[in-house]
Every structure is written in structure tokens, then in C-alpha cells.
Tab-separated table of C-alpha atoms in Angstrom:
chain	number	residue	atom	x	y	z
G	208	UNK	CA	37.886	-8.553	21.873
G	209	UNK	CA	35.206	-11.101	21.318
G	210	UNK	CA	37.576	-12.638	18.648
G	211	UNK	CA	40.540	-12.129	21.484
G	212	UNK	CA	38.572	-13.845	24.065
G	213	UNK	CA	37.145	-16.665	21.507
G	214	UNK	CA	40.670	-17.192	20.764
G	215	UNK	CA	42.459	-16.901	23.791
G	216	UNK	CA	39.333	-19.591	25.465
G	217	UNK	CA	40.382	-21.749	22.514
G	218	UNK	CA	44.271	-22.041	23.518
G	219	UNK	CA	43.458	-22.883	26.463
G	220	UNK	CA	41.493	-25.527	25.640
G	221	UNK	CA	44.134	-27.253	23.195
G	222	UNK	CA	46.894	-26.492	25.773
G	223	UNK	CA	44.729	-28.769	28.175
G	224	UNK	CA	43.788	-31.122	25.930
G	225	UNK	CA	47.520	-31.829	24.562
G	226	UNK	CA	48.125	-32.346	29.338
G	227	UNK	CA	45.150	-34.692	29.259
G	228	UNK	CA	46.815	-36.278	26.344
G	229	UNK	CA	50.248	-36.257	27.800
G	230	UNK	CA	48.930	-38.529	30.898
G	231	UNK	CA	46.522	-41.279	28.730
G	232	UNK	CA	43.024	-39.342	30.238
G	233	UNK	CA	40.390	-40.321	27.262
G	234	UNK	CA	37.803	-41.593	25.750
G	235	UNK	CA	37.182	-42.225	22.171
G	236	UNK	CA	33.228	-43.026	21.523
G	237	UNK	CA	31.243	-42.670	18.813
G	238	UNK	CA	28.840	-40.116	20.372
G	239	UNK	CA	29.147	-38.518	23.474
G	240	UNK	CA	26.110	-37.001	25.100
G	241	UNK	CA	25.993	-33.642	27.051
G	242	UNK	CA	23.227	-34.711	29.749
G	243	UNK	CA	21.791	-37.531	31.027
G	244	UNK	CA	18.307	-36.701	31.558
G	245	UNK	CA	14.512	-38.124	30.026
G	246	UNK	CA	16.203	-36.802	26.106
G	247	UNK	CA	20.207	-37.935	27.102
G	248	UNK	CA	18.871	-41.474	28.510
G	249	UNK	CA	17.084	-42.717	25.895
G	250	UNK	CA	19.626	-41.606	23.972
G	251	UNK	CA	22.218	-43.195	25.132
G	252	UNK	CA	19.916	-46.857	24.355
G	253	UNK	CA	18.256	-46.410	21.504
G	254	UNK	CA	22.438	-45.554	20.016
G	255	UNK	CA	23.605	-47.961	21.754
G	256	UNK	CA	21.105	-50.312	20.158
G	257	UNK	CA	21.918	-49.580	16.957
G	258	UNK	CA	25.675	-49.986	16.921
G	259	UNK	CA	26.910	-47.185	17.918
G	260	UNK	CA	29.444	-46.268	21.365
G	261	UNK	CA	28.703	-43.503	23.914
G	262	UNK	CA	30.059	-41.838	26.735
G	263	UNK	CA	27.060	-39.800	29.027
G	264	UNK	CA	28.200	-36.880	30.688
G	265	UNK	CA	26.255	-36.092	33.820
G	266	UNK	CA	26.321	-33.471	36.728
G	267	UNK	CA	24.758	-35.389	38.960
G	268	UNK	CA	25.474	-38.755	40.712
G	269	UNK	CA	22.004	-40.434	38.959
G	270	UNK	CA	20.287	-40.224	36.022
G	271	UNK	CA	16.984	-39.207	35.475
G	272	UNK	CA	17.030	-35.962	35.204
G	273	UNK	CA	12.853	-33.896	36.951
G	274	UNK	CA	12.631	-37.733	37.772
G	275	UNK	CA	12.602	-38.209	41.719
G	276	UNK	CA	11.027	-40.194	43.322
G	277	UNK	CA	11.342	-41.633	47.065
G	278	UNK	CA	11.645	-44.309	48.257
G	279	UNK	CA	10.008	-44.875	52.303
G	280	UNK	CA	10.347	-47.770	54.247
G	281	UNK	CA	7.378	-49.703	53.806
G	282	UNK	CA	7.348	-50.133	50.146
G	283	UNK	CA	5.335	-46.935	49.315
G	284	UNK	CA	7.244	-43.428	46.979
G	285	UNK	CA	6.195	-40.622	46.100
G	286	UNK	CA	7.309	-38.898	42.596
G	287	UNK	CA	8.899	-35.359	42.837
G	288	UNK	CA	9.027	-34.467	39.875
G	289	UNK	CA	7.422	-36.563	35.985
G	290	UNK	CA	5.528	-39.096	37.400
G	291	UNK	CA	4.087	-41.134	34.139
G	292	UNK	CA	4.061	-40.888	30.345
G	293	UNK	CA	2.639	-41.676	27.540
G	294	UNK	CA	0.167	-45.401	26.803
G	295	UNK	CA	2.126	-44.690	23.072
G	296	UNK	CA	3.389	-47.286	21.352
G	297	UNK	CA	7.275	-45.514	21.574
G	298	UNK	CA	6.847	-45.228	25.869
G	299	UNK	CA	4.839	-49.471	26.221
G	300	UNK	CA	8.220	-50.383	24.195
G	301	UNK	CA	11.383	-48.367	25.305
G	302	UNK	CA	9.914	-49.556	28.816
G	303	UNK	CA	9.926	-53.611	27.900
G	304	UNK	CA	13.183	-53.309	26.131
G	305	UNK	CA	13.837	-52.021	29.071
G	306	UNK	CA	12.353	-55.121	30.546
G	307	UNK	CA	10.218	-52.406	33.126
G	308	UNK	CA	6.376	-53.669	34.655
G	309	UNK	CA	4.453	-51.045	34.597
G	310	UNK	CA	1.274	-49.974	35.368
G	311	UNK	CA	-1.433	-47.593	35.040
G	312	UNK	CA	-1.442	-44.384	36.081
G	313	UNK	CA	-3.711	-43.417	38.359
G	314	UNK	CA	-3.946	-39.975	40.396
G	315	UNK	CA	-4.729	-41.106	44.408
G	316	UNK	CA	-7.429	-37.368	45.636
G	317	UNK	CA	-10.572	-38.448	46.538
G	318	UNK	CA	-11.996	-34.396	47.496
G	319	UNK	CA	-10.499	-31.194	47.054
G	320	UNK	CA	-10.759	-28.182	48.354
G	321	UNK	CA	-9.634	-24.907	47.376
G	322	UNK	CA	-7.727	-23.319	49.070
G	323	UNK	CA	-6.438	-19.622	48.885
G	324	UNK	CA	-2.628	-19.384	50.089
G	325	UNK	CA	-2.048	-16.073	50.327
G	326	UNK	CA	-4.441	-17.133	53.112
G	327	UNK	CA	-4.689	-20.090	54.318
G	328	UNK	CA	-8.030	-20.454	54.599
G	329	UNK	CA	-11.023	-22.428	51.893
G	330	UNK	CA	-12.965	-20.405	48.732
G	331	UNK	CA	-16.313	-21.114	48.835
G	332	UNK	CA	-17.526	-18.974	46.535
G	333	UNK	CA	-15.723	-19.472	43.390
G	334	UNK	CA	-16.262	-18.603	39.675
G	335	UNK	CA	-17.472	-21.911	38.750
G	336	UNK	CA	-17.731	-24.767	40.498
G	337	UNK	CA	-16.005	-28.077	39.741
G	338	UNK	CA	-17.497	-29.829	37.247
G	339	UNK	CA	-17.657	-33.899	38.077
G	340	UNK	CA	-14.385	-35.560	35.916
G	341	UNK	CA	-16.932	-37.372	32.965
G	342	UNK	CA	-18.554	-34.284	32.404
G	343	UNK	CA	-15.254	-32.110	31.590
G	344	UNK	CA	-15.865	-34.980	27.799
G	345	UNK	CA	-17.431	-32.252	26.410
G	346	UNK	CA	-15.413	-29.243	27.488
G	347	UNK	CA	-11.607	-31.887	25.910
G	348	UNK	CA	-13.997	-32.321	22.930
G	349	UNK	CA	-14.864	-28.700	22.563
G	350	UNK	CA	-11.578	-27.521	22.326
G	351	UNK	CA	-9.351	-30.242	20.429
G	352	UNK	CA	-11.870	-29.145	17.897
G	353	UNK	CA	-10.809	-25.539	18.033
G	354	UNK	CA	-7.112	-27.617	17.693
G	355	UNK	CA	-7.313	-29.124	14.565
G	356	UNK	CA	-6.013	-26.203	12.269
G	357	UNK	CA	-3.110	-26.952	14.644
G	358	UNK	CA	-1.830	-29.737	12.895
G	359	UNK	CA	1.471	-28.992	12.861
G	360	UNK	CA	2.222	-29.073	15.973
G	361	UNK	CA	0.458	-32.681	16.055
G	362	UNK	CA	4.063	-33.824	17.439
G	363	UNK	CA	4.238	-31.184	20.153
G	364	UNK	CA	6.873	-29.674	18.938
G	365	UNK	CA	7.893	-26.886	16.731
G	366	UNK	CA	10.213	-28.231	14.044
G	367	UNK	CA	6.860	-28.214	11.260
G	368	UNK	CA	5.827	-24.357	12.782
G	369	UNK	CA	4.165	-23.082	9.042
G	370	UNK	CA	6.367	-20.082	8.060
G	371	UNK	CA	5.814	-17.565	9.077
G	372	UNK	CA	4.007	-18.462	12.625
G	373	UNK	CA	-0.032	-17.452	12.193
G	374	UNK	CA	-0.421	-14.834	14.611
G	375	UNK	CA	-3.063	-16.115	16.788
G	376	UNK	CA	-0.411	-17.985	18.266
G	377	UNK	CA	1.760	-15.903	18.922
G	378	UNK	CA	-1.596	-13.935	20.557
G	379	UNK	CA	-2.167	-14.609	24.510
G	380	UNK	CA	-3.774	-17.297	25.968
G	381	UNK	CA	-5.986	-15.749	27.187
G	382	UNK	CA	-7.317	-14.424	23.612
G	383	UNK	CA	-7.778	-17.416	22.901
G	384	UNK	CA	-9.713	-18.767	25.381
G	385	UNK	CA	-12.599	-15.824	25.067
G	386	UNK	CA	-13.059	-16.421	21.356
G	387	UNK	CA	-13.657	-20.213	21.769
G	388	UNK	CA	-15.792	-19.224	25.739
G	389	UNK	CA	-14.309	-21.760	27.509
G	390	UNK	CA	-15.194	-22.731	30.761
G	391	UNK	CA	-13.423	-22.141	33.900
G	392	UNK	CA	-13.040	-26.132	34.752
G	393	UNK	CA	-11.568	-26.547	31.045
G	394	UNK	CA	-9.692	-23.690	31.996
G	395	UNK	CA	-8.626	-25.090	35.713
G	396	UNK	CA	-7.788	-28.354	33.786
G	397	UNK	CA	-5.061	-26.776	30.827
G	398	UNK	CA	-3.448	-24.487	34.156
G	399	UNK	CA	-3.282	-28.223	35.602
G	400	UNK	CA	-0.789	-29.701	32.956
G	401	UNK	CA	0.528	-25.770	31.686
G	402	UNK	CA	0.491	-23.848	35.224
G	403	UNK	CA	4.465	-24.110	34.665
G	404	UNK	CA	4.299	-21.340	31.862
G	405	UNK	CA	3.919	-18.769	34.731
G	406	UNK	CA	1.064	-16.451	33.888
G	407	UNK	CA	-1.272	-18.710	31.717
G	408	UNK	CA	-3.519	-15.411	30.641
G	409	UNK	CA	-0.622	-13.796	29.118
G	410	UNK	CA	1.124	-17.081	27.458
G	411	UNK	CA	1.459	-17.090	23.293
G	412	UNK	CA	-0.376	-19.337	22.839
G	413	UNK	CA	2.033	-21.558	21.307
G	414	UNK	CA	4.188	-21.819	24.281
G	415	UNK	CA	-0.130	-22.606	26.694
G	416	UNK	CA	-0.346	-25.820	22.879
G	417	UNK	CA	2.831	-26.555	24.151
G	418	UNK	CA	2.561	-28.169	27.175
G	419	UNK	CA	-1.278	-29.051	27.236
G	420	UNK	CA	-2.710	-29.290	22.736
G	421	UNK	CA	-3.766	-32.396	20.797
G	422	UNK	CA	-1.263	-34.271	21.634
G	423	UNK	CA	-1.253	-34.464	25.452
G	424	UNK	CA	-5.414	-34.338	24.818
G	425	UNK	CA	-5.247	-38.024	23.185
G	426	UNK	CA	-2.301	-38.769	25.769
G	427	UNK	CA	-4.743	-38.348	28.722
G	428	UNK	CA	-7.643	-40.307	26.039
G	429	UNK	CA	-6.323	-43.049	26.328
G	430	UNK	CA	-3.624	-43.036	29.443
G	431	UNK	CA	-0.707	-42.936	31.182
G	432	UNK	CA	1.320	-45.749	32.515
G	433	UNK	CA	4.429	-45.384	34.761
G	434	UNK	CA	6.617	-48.388	36.443
G	435	UNK	CA	5.567	-51.283	39.092
G	436	UNK	CA	8.241	-49.527	41.244
G	437	UNK	CA	8.384	-45.729	40.258
G	438	UNK	CA	9.681	-43.868	37.513
G	439	UNK	CA	13.072	-44.373	38.845
G	440	UNK	CA	13.075	-47.888	37.421
G	441	UNK	CA	13.730	-45.840	34.412
G	442	UNK	CA	16.503	-44.388	34.987
G	443	UNK	CA	18.261	-47.418	36.748
G	444	UNK	CA	17.447	-50.146	34.204
G	445	UNK	CA	19.010	-47.936	32.098
G	446	UNK	CA	22.200	-47.426	33.621
G	447	UNK	CA	22.296	-51.180	33.179
G	448	UNK	CA	22.176	-51.649	29.197
G	449	UNK	CA	24.811	-47.864	29.076
G	450	UNK	CA	26.792	-49.219	31.974
G	451	UNK	CA	28.293	-47.842	34.979
G	452	UNK	CA	31.658	-47.074	32.409
G	453	UNK	CA	30.185	-45.182	29.731
G	454	UNK	CA	28.406	-42.660	32.423
G	455	UNK	CA	30.836	-39.964	33.510
G	456	UNK	CA	28.004	-39.431	36.997
G	457	UNK	CA	29.000	-35.262	39.341
G	458	UNK	CA	30.577	-34.188	35.575
G	459	UNK	CA	30.651	-31.367	33.404
G	460	UNK	CA	32.190	-30.332	30.561
G	461	UNK	CA	34.084	-26.584	30.378
G	462	UNK	CA	35.691	-27.522	26.894
G	463	UNK	CA	34.197	-28.250	23.140
G	464	UNK	CA	36.755	-28.312	20.069
G	465	UNK	CA	36.176	-29.103	16.894
G	466	UNK	CA	39.468	-31.309	15.547
G	467	UNK	CA	40.512	-30.259	12.106
G	468	UNK	CA	40.406	-34.347	11.563
G	469	UNK	CA	36.424	-33.889	12.031
G	470	UNK	CA	36.255	-35.285	15.847
G	471	UNK	CA	35.057	-33.385	18.601
G	472	UNK	CA	37.741	-33.097	21.635
G	473	UNK	CA	34.875	-32.335	25.206
G	474	UNK	CA	37.234	-31.689	27.840
G	475	UNK	CA	35.394	-33.277	31.411
G	476	UNK	CA	35.246	-32.203	34.782
G	477	UNK	CA	37.956	-34.158	36.308
G	478	UNK	CA	40.530	-34.995	34.057
G	479	UNK	CA	38.978	-37.064	31.001
G	480	UNK	CA	38.800	-35.987	27.850
G	481	UNK	CA	36.091	-37.121	25.363
G	482	UNK	CA	37.891	-37.651	21.166
G	483	UNK	CA	34.323	-38.204	19.458
G	484	UNK	CA	32.908	-38.644	15.609
G	485	UNK	CA	29.462	-36.352	17.123
G	486	UNK	CA	28.259	-34.710	19.731
G	487	UNK	CA	24.706	-35.188	21.589
G	488	UNK	CA	23.798	-31.788	23.219
G	489	UNK	CA	20.883	-32.469	25.668
G	490	UNK	CA	20.122	-30.031	28.453
G	491	UNK	CA	17.867	-27.353	28.693
G	492	UNK	CA	20.238	-24.569	26.104
G	493	UNK	CA	20.425	-21.432	27.848
G	494	UNK	CA	23.793	-19.165	27.625
G	495	UNK	CA	25.052	-20.839	31.121
G	496	UNK	CA	25.028	-24.994	30.138
G	497	UNK	CA	26.306	-23.722	26.154
G	498	UNK	CA	28.658	-21.618	27.283
G	499	UNK	CA	31.108	-24.835	27.049
G	500	UNK	CA	30.503	-25.310	23.452
G	501	UNK	CA	32.764	-24.848	20.352
G	502	UNK	CA	30.023	-21.973	18.444
G	503	UNK	CA	30.544	-18.769	16.278
G	504	UNK	CA	28.354	-16.024	18.243
G	505	UNK	CA	25.609	-16.019	16.346
G	506	UNK	CA	24.715	-19.390	17.424
G	507	UNK	CA	25.134	-17.879	20.931
G	508	UNK	CA	22.882	-15.037	20.261
G	509	UNK	CA	20.670	-17.383	19.600
G	510	UNK	CA	20.526	-18.897	22.905
G	511	UNK	CA	21.010	-15.749	24.157
G	512	UNK	CA	17.426	-15.247	23.656
G	513	UNK	CA	15.682	-18.110	25.743
G	514	UNK	CA	13.331	-17.125	29.364
G	515	UNK	CA	12.541	-19.965	31.133
G	516	UNK	CA	11.135	-20.938	34.187
G	517	UNK	CA	12.009	-22.090	37.780
G	518	UNK	CA	10.342	-25.112	38.501
G	519	UNK	CA	11.061	-26.795	42.101
G	520	UNK	CA	8.104	-29.699	43.476
G	521	UNK	CA	8.660	-30.855	47.414
G	522	UNK	CA	7.504	-33.628	49.473
G	523	UNK	CA	5.753	-31.422	52.938
G	524	UNK	CA	4.688	-34.163	56.053
G	525	UNK	CA	1.596	-32.117	55.937
G	526	UNK	CA	0.501	-34.865	59.243
G	527	UNK	CA	-2.832	-33.653	60.671
G	528	UNK	CA	-4.195	-32.910	56.995
G	529	UNK	CA	-6.867	-35.205	56.054
G	530	UNK	CA	-5.299	-38.281	54.119
G	531	UNK	CA	-7.351	-38.576	49.950
G	532	UNK	CA	-7.132	-34.257	49.762
G	533	UNK	CA	-6.082	-32.141	46.717
G	534	UNK	CA	-6.047	-28.481	48.382
G	535	UNK	CA	-6.077	-26.012	44.803
G	536	UNK	CA	-4.368	-22.620	45.572
G	537	UNK	CA	-7.372	-20.292	44.059
G	538	UNK	CA	-6.709	-16.848	43.542
G	539	UNK	CA	-10.169	-14.743	44.242
G	540	UNK	CA	-8.529	-11.236	42.667
G	541	UNK	CA	-6.891	-12.280	39.619
G	542	UNK	CA	-8.729	-14.225	36.108
G	543	UNK	CA	-10.546	-16.714	37.376
G	544	UNK	CA	-8.913	-18.035	40.029
G	545	UNK	CA	-5.593	-18.952	39.122
G	546	UNK	CA	-2.550	-17.548	40.818
G	547	UNK	CA	0.560	-15.878	39.501
G	548	UNK	CA	3.904	-16.778	39.803
G	549	UNK	CA	5.483	-17.692	42.231
G	550	UNK	CA	2.575	-19.477	43.292
G	551	UNK	CA	2.186	-23.416	45.025
G	552	UNK	CA	0.093	-24.490	42.573
G	553	UNK	CA	-1.500	-27.615	44.807
G	554	UNK	CA	-1.295	-29.603	47.232
G	555	UNK	CA	-1.199	-33.360	45.979
G	556	UNK	CA	-2.156	-36.029	47.387
G	557	UNK	CA	0.064	-38.759	46.184
G	558	UNK	CA	-0.643	-42.156	48.229
G	559	UNK	CA	1.779	-41.660	50.554
G	560	UNK	CA	0.025	-41.567	54.086
G	561	UNK	CA	1.049	-38.246	56.176
G	562	UNK	CA	2.471	-36.437	53.153
G	563	UNK	CA	1.111	-34.205	49.717
G	564	UNK	CA	3.391	-32.905	47.029
G	565	UNK	CA	3.406	-29.408	46.046
G	566	UNK	CA	5.413	-27.499	42.907
G	567	UNK	CA	6.466	-24.592	43.333
G	568	UNK	CA	6.995	-22.208	39.704
G	569	UNK	CA	8.235	-18.833	39.721
G	570	UNK	CA	10.449	-16.549	37.694
G	571	UNK	CA	13.833	-17.324	36.183
G	572	UNK	CA	15.062	-14.272	38.623
G	573	UNK	CA	13.419	-16.701	42.013
G	574	UNK	CA	16.696	-17.022	44.283
G	575	UNK	CA	16.000	-21.331	44.883
G	576	UNK	CA	16.793	-20.160	48.190
G	577	UNK	CA	13.139	-18.958	48.424
G	578	UNK	CA	11.743	-21.440	47.341
G	579	UNK	CA	11.764	-23.442	50.591
G	580	UNK	CA	10.334	-20.709	53.004
G	581	UNK	CA	7.845	-20.398	50.543
G	582	UNK	CA	6.625	-23.798	50.362
G	583	UNK	CA	7.168	-23.459	54.089
G	584	UNK	CA	4.689	-20.930	54.460
G	585	UNK	CA	2.158	-21.457	52.516
G	586	UNK	CA	1.230	-24.769	54.374
G	587	UNK	CA	1.124	-23.149	57.109
G	588	UNK	CA	-0.760	-20.071	56.327
G	589	UNK	CA	-3.317	-23.443	56.690
G	590	UNK	CA	-3.788	-23.853	60.593
G	591	UNK	CA	-6.356	-22.301	60.573
G	592	UNK	CA	-8.306	-24.414	57.599
G	593	UNK	CA	-6.955	-27.270	59.224
G	594	UNK	CA	-6.468	-27.067	62.756
G	595	UNK	CA	-4.558	-29.920	62.861
G	596	UNK	CA	-1.974	-29.626	60.876
G	597	UNK	CA	1.986	-29.333	61.834
G	598	UNK	CA	4.016	-29.451	58.291
G	599	UNK	CA	8.299	-30.119	57.580
G	600	UNK	CA	8.971	-29.976	53.796
G	601	UNK	CA	11.160	-33.748	54.146
G	602	UNK	CA	12.605	-33.168	50.246
G	603	UNK	CA	12.527	-30.892	47.833
G	604	UNK	CA	13.742	-30.542	44.204
G	605	UNK	CA	14.977	-28.070	42.187
G	606	UNK	CA	14.182	-28.453	38.074
G	607	UNK	CA	15.540	-25.450	36.694
G	608	UNK	CA	15.427	-24.479	34.260
G	609	UNK	CA	11.706	-25.340	32.668
G	610	UNK	CA	9.109	-24.039	30.142
G	611	UNK	CA	12.320	-22.634	27.601
G	612	UNK	CA	10.235	-20.063	25.070
G	613	UNK	CA	11.851	-16.568	23.978
G	614	UNK	CA	10.008	-13.536	22.530
G	615	UNK	CA	6.851	-12.936	19.966
G	616	UNK	CA	8.099	-11.746	18.055
G	617	UNK	CA	11.824	-13.730	17.766
G	618	UNK	CA	9.650	-16.984	17.254
G	619	UNK	CA	8.496	-14.366	13.881
G	620	UNK	CA	11.608	-14.040	13.284
G	621	UNK	CA	12.741	-17.325	12.412
G	622	UNK	CA	14.467	-18.659	15.683
G	623	UNK	CA	12.648	-22.200	15.523
G	624	UNK	CA	13.623	-22.410	12.416
G	625	UNK	CA	16.936	-21.420	12.880
G	626	UNK	CA	16.897	-23.500	16.151
G	627	UNK	CA	16.771	-26.196	13.906
G	628	UNK	CA	18.957	-25.777	11.760
G	629	UNK	CA	22.309	-26.217	13.398
G	630	UNK	CA	21.205	-29.714	13.950
G	631	UNK	CA	24.199	-32.189	12.468
G	632	UNK	CA	26.076	-29.081	11.540
G	633	UNK	CA	29.804	-29.952	11.809
G	634	UNK	CA	28.544	-33.434	13.615
G	635	UNK	CA	26.551	-31.206	16.646
G	636	UNK	CA	22.609	-32.768	16.864
G	637	UNK	CA	20.831	-31.633	19.837
G	638	UNK	CA	17.669	-32.311	22.054
G	639	UNK	CA	15.440	-31.620	25.125
G	640	UNK	CA	12.827	-29.514	25.871
G	641	UNK	CA	14.118	-26.650	24.502
G	642	UNK	CA	13.465	-27.964	21.320
G	643	UNK	CA	10.200	-30.265	21.747
G	644	UNK	CA	7.126	-30.540	24.937
G	645	UNK	CA	9.075	-31.244	28.775
G	646	UNK	CA	6.704	-34.799	27.991
G	647	UNK	CA	8.528	-37.253	28.349
G	648	UNK	CA	7.628	-39.329	25.813
G	649	UNK	CA	7.450	-36.416	23.731
G	650	UNK	CA	10.961	-35.761	24.299
G	651	UNK	CA	12.044	-39.324	23.622
G	652	UNK	CA	9.749	-39.236	19.996
G	653	UNK	CA	12.385	-36.090	19.075
G	654	UNK	CA	14.765	-37.910	20.617
G	655	UNK	CA	14.322	-41.236	18.295
G	656	UNK	CA	14.147	-38.338	15.445
G	657	UNK	CA	17.596	-37.082	15.920
G	658	UNK	CA	19.305	-40.519	16.727
G	659	UNK	CA	18.317	-40.711	12.555
G	660	UNK	CA	19.540	-38.286	11.893
G	661	UNK	CA	22.577	-38.745	13.288
G	662	UNK	CA	22.881	-42.924	12.263
G	663	UNK	CA	21.594	-41.513	8.853
G	664	UNK	CA	18.735	-43.882	9.078
G	665	UNK	CA	14.447	-43.756	7.812
G	666	UNK	CA	12.918	-45.720	10.424
G	667	UNK	CA	9.645	-45.610	12.377
G	668	UNK	CA	10.269	-44.138	15.530
G	669	UNK	CA	9.082	-46.308	17.971
G	670	UNK	CA	10.866	-49.096	15.983
G	671	UNK	CA	13.023	-51.204	18.146
């Protein structure tokens, strides 16, 4: 039955390819890139700079993935997604390549309230009080020293994991925190970066370190940068470089066939067919996303192992709440008062009076239609704490899927080794948050490596 279904699908694709050829809806390129987010856009610019022809297939009407910038009439803006990137060689070189002026990213909140979002009441007695940022430095240094043994994670990806994977990385982060006596202020700080994993203390250490490990600490110490006019500029400038004729917006691949001459034929919604020498898959490798790919059963079985989280961000009109205030969610019933999914981690002031950003973390089975309701109700409960508060959600962004992971059993069984072994097989390459930490700078660094593989070059990753 599986063989029959597979053959029928290939036959259907072949017939439609023939129809496409008859209608001459044909695009020929060196590389077809599926996904115009952080990874796909960077790859397109890099490949063009190497003299390759490309076409990017993007489901949305803009490039940028998790990036979502809301502009206001007075020239101010709020980031719903990515706020900035590491101040490292590659990131700076990429922004300069796109002719983007950047600045140091500074957080706008000037003071913090701690509130139980289940009740809307301030938490008057915390399990360990907050401390000024400078006093966190010794804690972060001790944390960094504890991570030295995991030097193979210094690039925030999985391709240098030892085999077998050290058991400590597969144990819950809570055990690591207890072993190294991590204090609440540091745990809170880690949670601010790694909260997307959901239940921090029960998450395998490996995945917590992929969200806040050695490279993230290094970046934090050096600083983050962001375009002067907002992160959206990265993608508007990249679109100019790539060219609109090389981007298929509001499009998806619905079928992929490897032809006898080595060419890869990609059928696109809307009627176009792309014939490419190579295919770069730059979206999260979920079973649904990878369904159109021409995979064998072992490859599909690998992708069926993925787990992920839901992540939603919203701009909330918080008239009546003090400007400059960050409101942190603390659940007194949980360990270290860290909330469990689904939870709104905080209301963050982003520098525009009257508005805050809320970010909701949920399990993969959380209904997206409930995100608006959950966020608004959490804020409404705070009216007793902030009596003049009249909240309204201005816009909400759905970032699913995030925090891609697999079970510890699958990690032990060599999941990541087999995943990276797929690179270049039959001209297909992979990049993005399934293969490395979901930070733009990390994704760009890994994508630079993949581009080098595609063009058969060895060069420093930040060389433009």
C-alpha cells in the first residue's frame, strides 16, 4: 500500500510536470530555495554573490520568517519577533553587504514588576530577589565555566556532537541547575532566553544550551546589534539584492521529483515549475512541511520524530500601565516560580508609549485560535494591580513551529548524525532552526557552511 501510494504520487507529479512544460510555466535556476526566512534569505544572497542563479519559494508575502516589525505613524516601531543579532564578524559583514546601518540593541524597560499571571496580583515574596544586571556577571561567568566541557556546542548546532552523546546532556536541565547550584537570579536570566523550550527544568540540558549556551553568553557579553530602522530592513534590502523576479511569494512546493539527468523538478502552487541543479530546504523539517519532498521511507521516518513548541507574539495596547515597565510572569506554585506552558512569559516594554509585547509559549497541540484569548485574559487579570489598564491586542504573530527537538532516545540512537548525513544527498541540502539554534546569527553561520558545501568551496564563514 505504501509503495502504491508513493508510485501514484510520483506519477501524478510527473503528469503535472508534463502539463507545466506544455504551458511553458518554467523557471530554470542553479538553486531552488524553499523558505524565505532567516536561513533561506541569507542563502539566496550568499549564492548570488558566488555567481549562482536562485529562486526563493516563500509562503508569505514578505521575506523574514520570525521577523515582524510594526511601524507607527510617528516613525517609531516595535519588533514582534527577532529584535537583533549577535555583534559578530558574520552578522556585521552581512548587514554591511546589504548596506544597512546598525546600532547597539538596548532594552527599553527601566523597572520590573513580578506578577502571577494566573491571578493578576503582584508577587510580594519571591524565592530569591532580583539583583542588578552587573551583579549577575559573576553568576554568568560561573555558568560559562560549567559549560567548558561542552566545547563541541560552541557553534550552537549539533553536527559536532560526540558519539555517543554524553548522558549529562540528555538529563533534565533541573539536574544540571542543582548540581551547579544555579541561583534563582541566574535561572530567571536563562529562562528569559530559553523559555521557549517550555518546562525549563524538565527539558534535556542539550536543548537549553542550544537556547542559552556558550555562544549566546559570548554574544551577550559583546552585545547585540539591530538595524537603525528595524529588523525588517534586513529583508527589504535582501529582496532588492535577490530581485522580485527570483522570489515566488505566497507560494509553496507541492511536489519534488529527481529526474534522470540529475535535475530536480519542483512543482509550485500557482502553476510554475522550477528546474534546478540543487535544492535547499530552509524551513523547519516537520512531517507536514517535508511532505512534498522526494524522500525515501527512512528519511520520512526521521522527520516524523520531530517535536516542537508553539510560539505567539502580540503587541498589546496597555494604556493605563506605566511606560518603561516590564511585567514578569511568576507562578508561586512552580519551581523557582517559572510558569509552565501555555504561558505568557512577560509583558515587555519596547520603547513606544502605551504598548507592550507579550510572548506566549505553548505545546504543539495548543489551538492557535486560543492565543489571542489567552494573552488578552492574562493582561485583563492585572486590572486590580493596574486599575487604569484598558488592554487591547493590536496584532498577533504566529511563529510556529519553534524549539525543534526529538526524544532523548532518538538522540542516543544517532538522530542528529543521520540528519546531517542527509546533506547533499541527490543534490538536496538543509539549513535552518532544525539543524542549529534558532538565533539569526547562528542560522546565518551554519547556512554559510552549507552554502560552501553547495558550491564546493572552503572559506571563512564571514568572508563576503
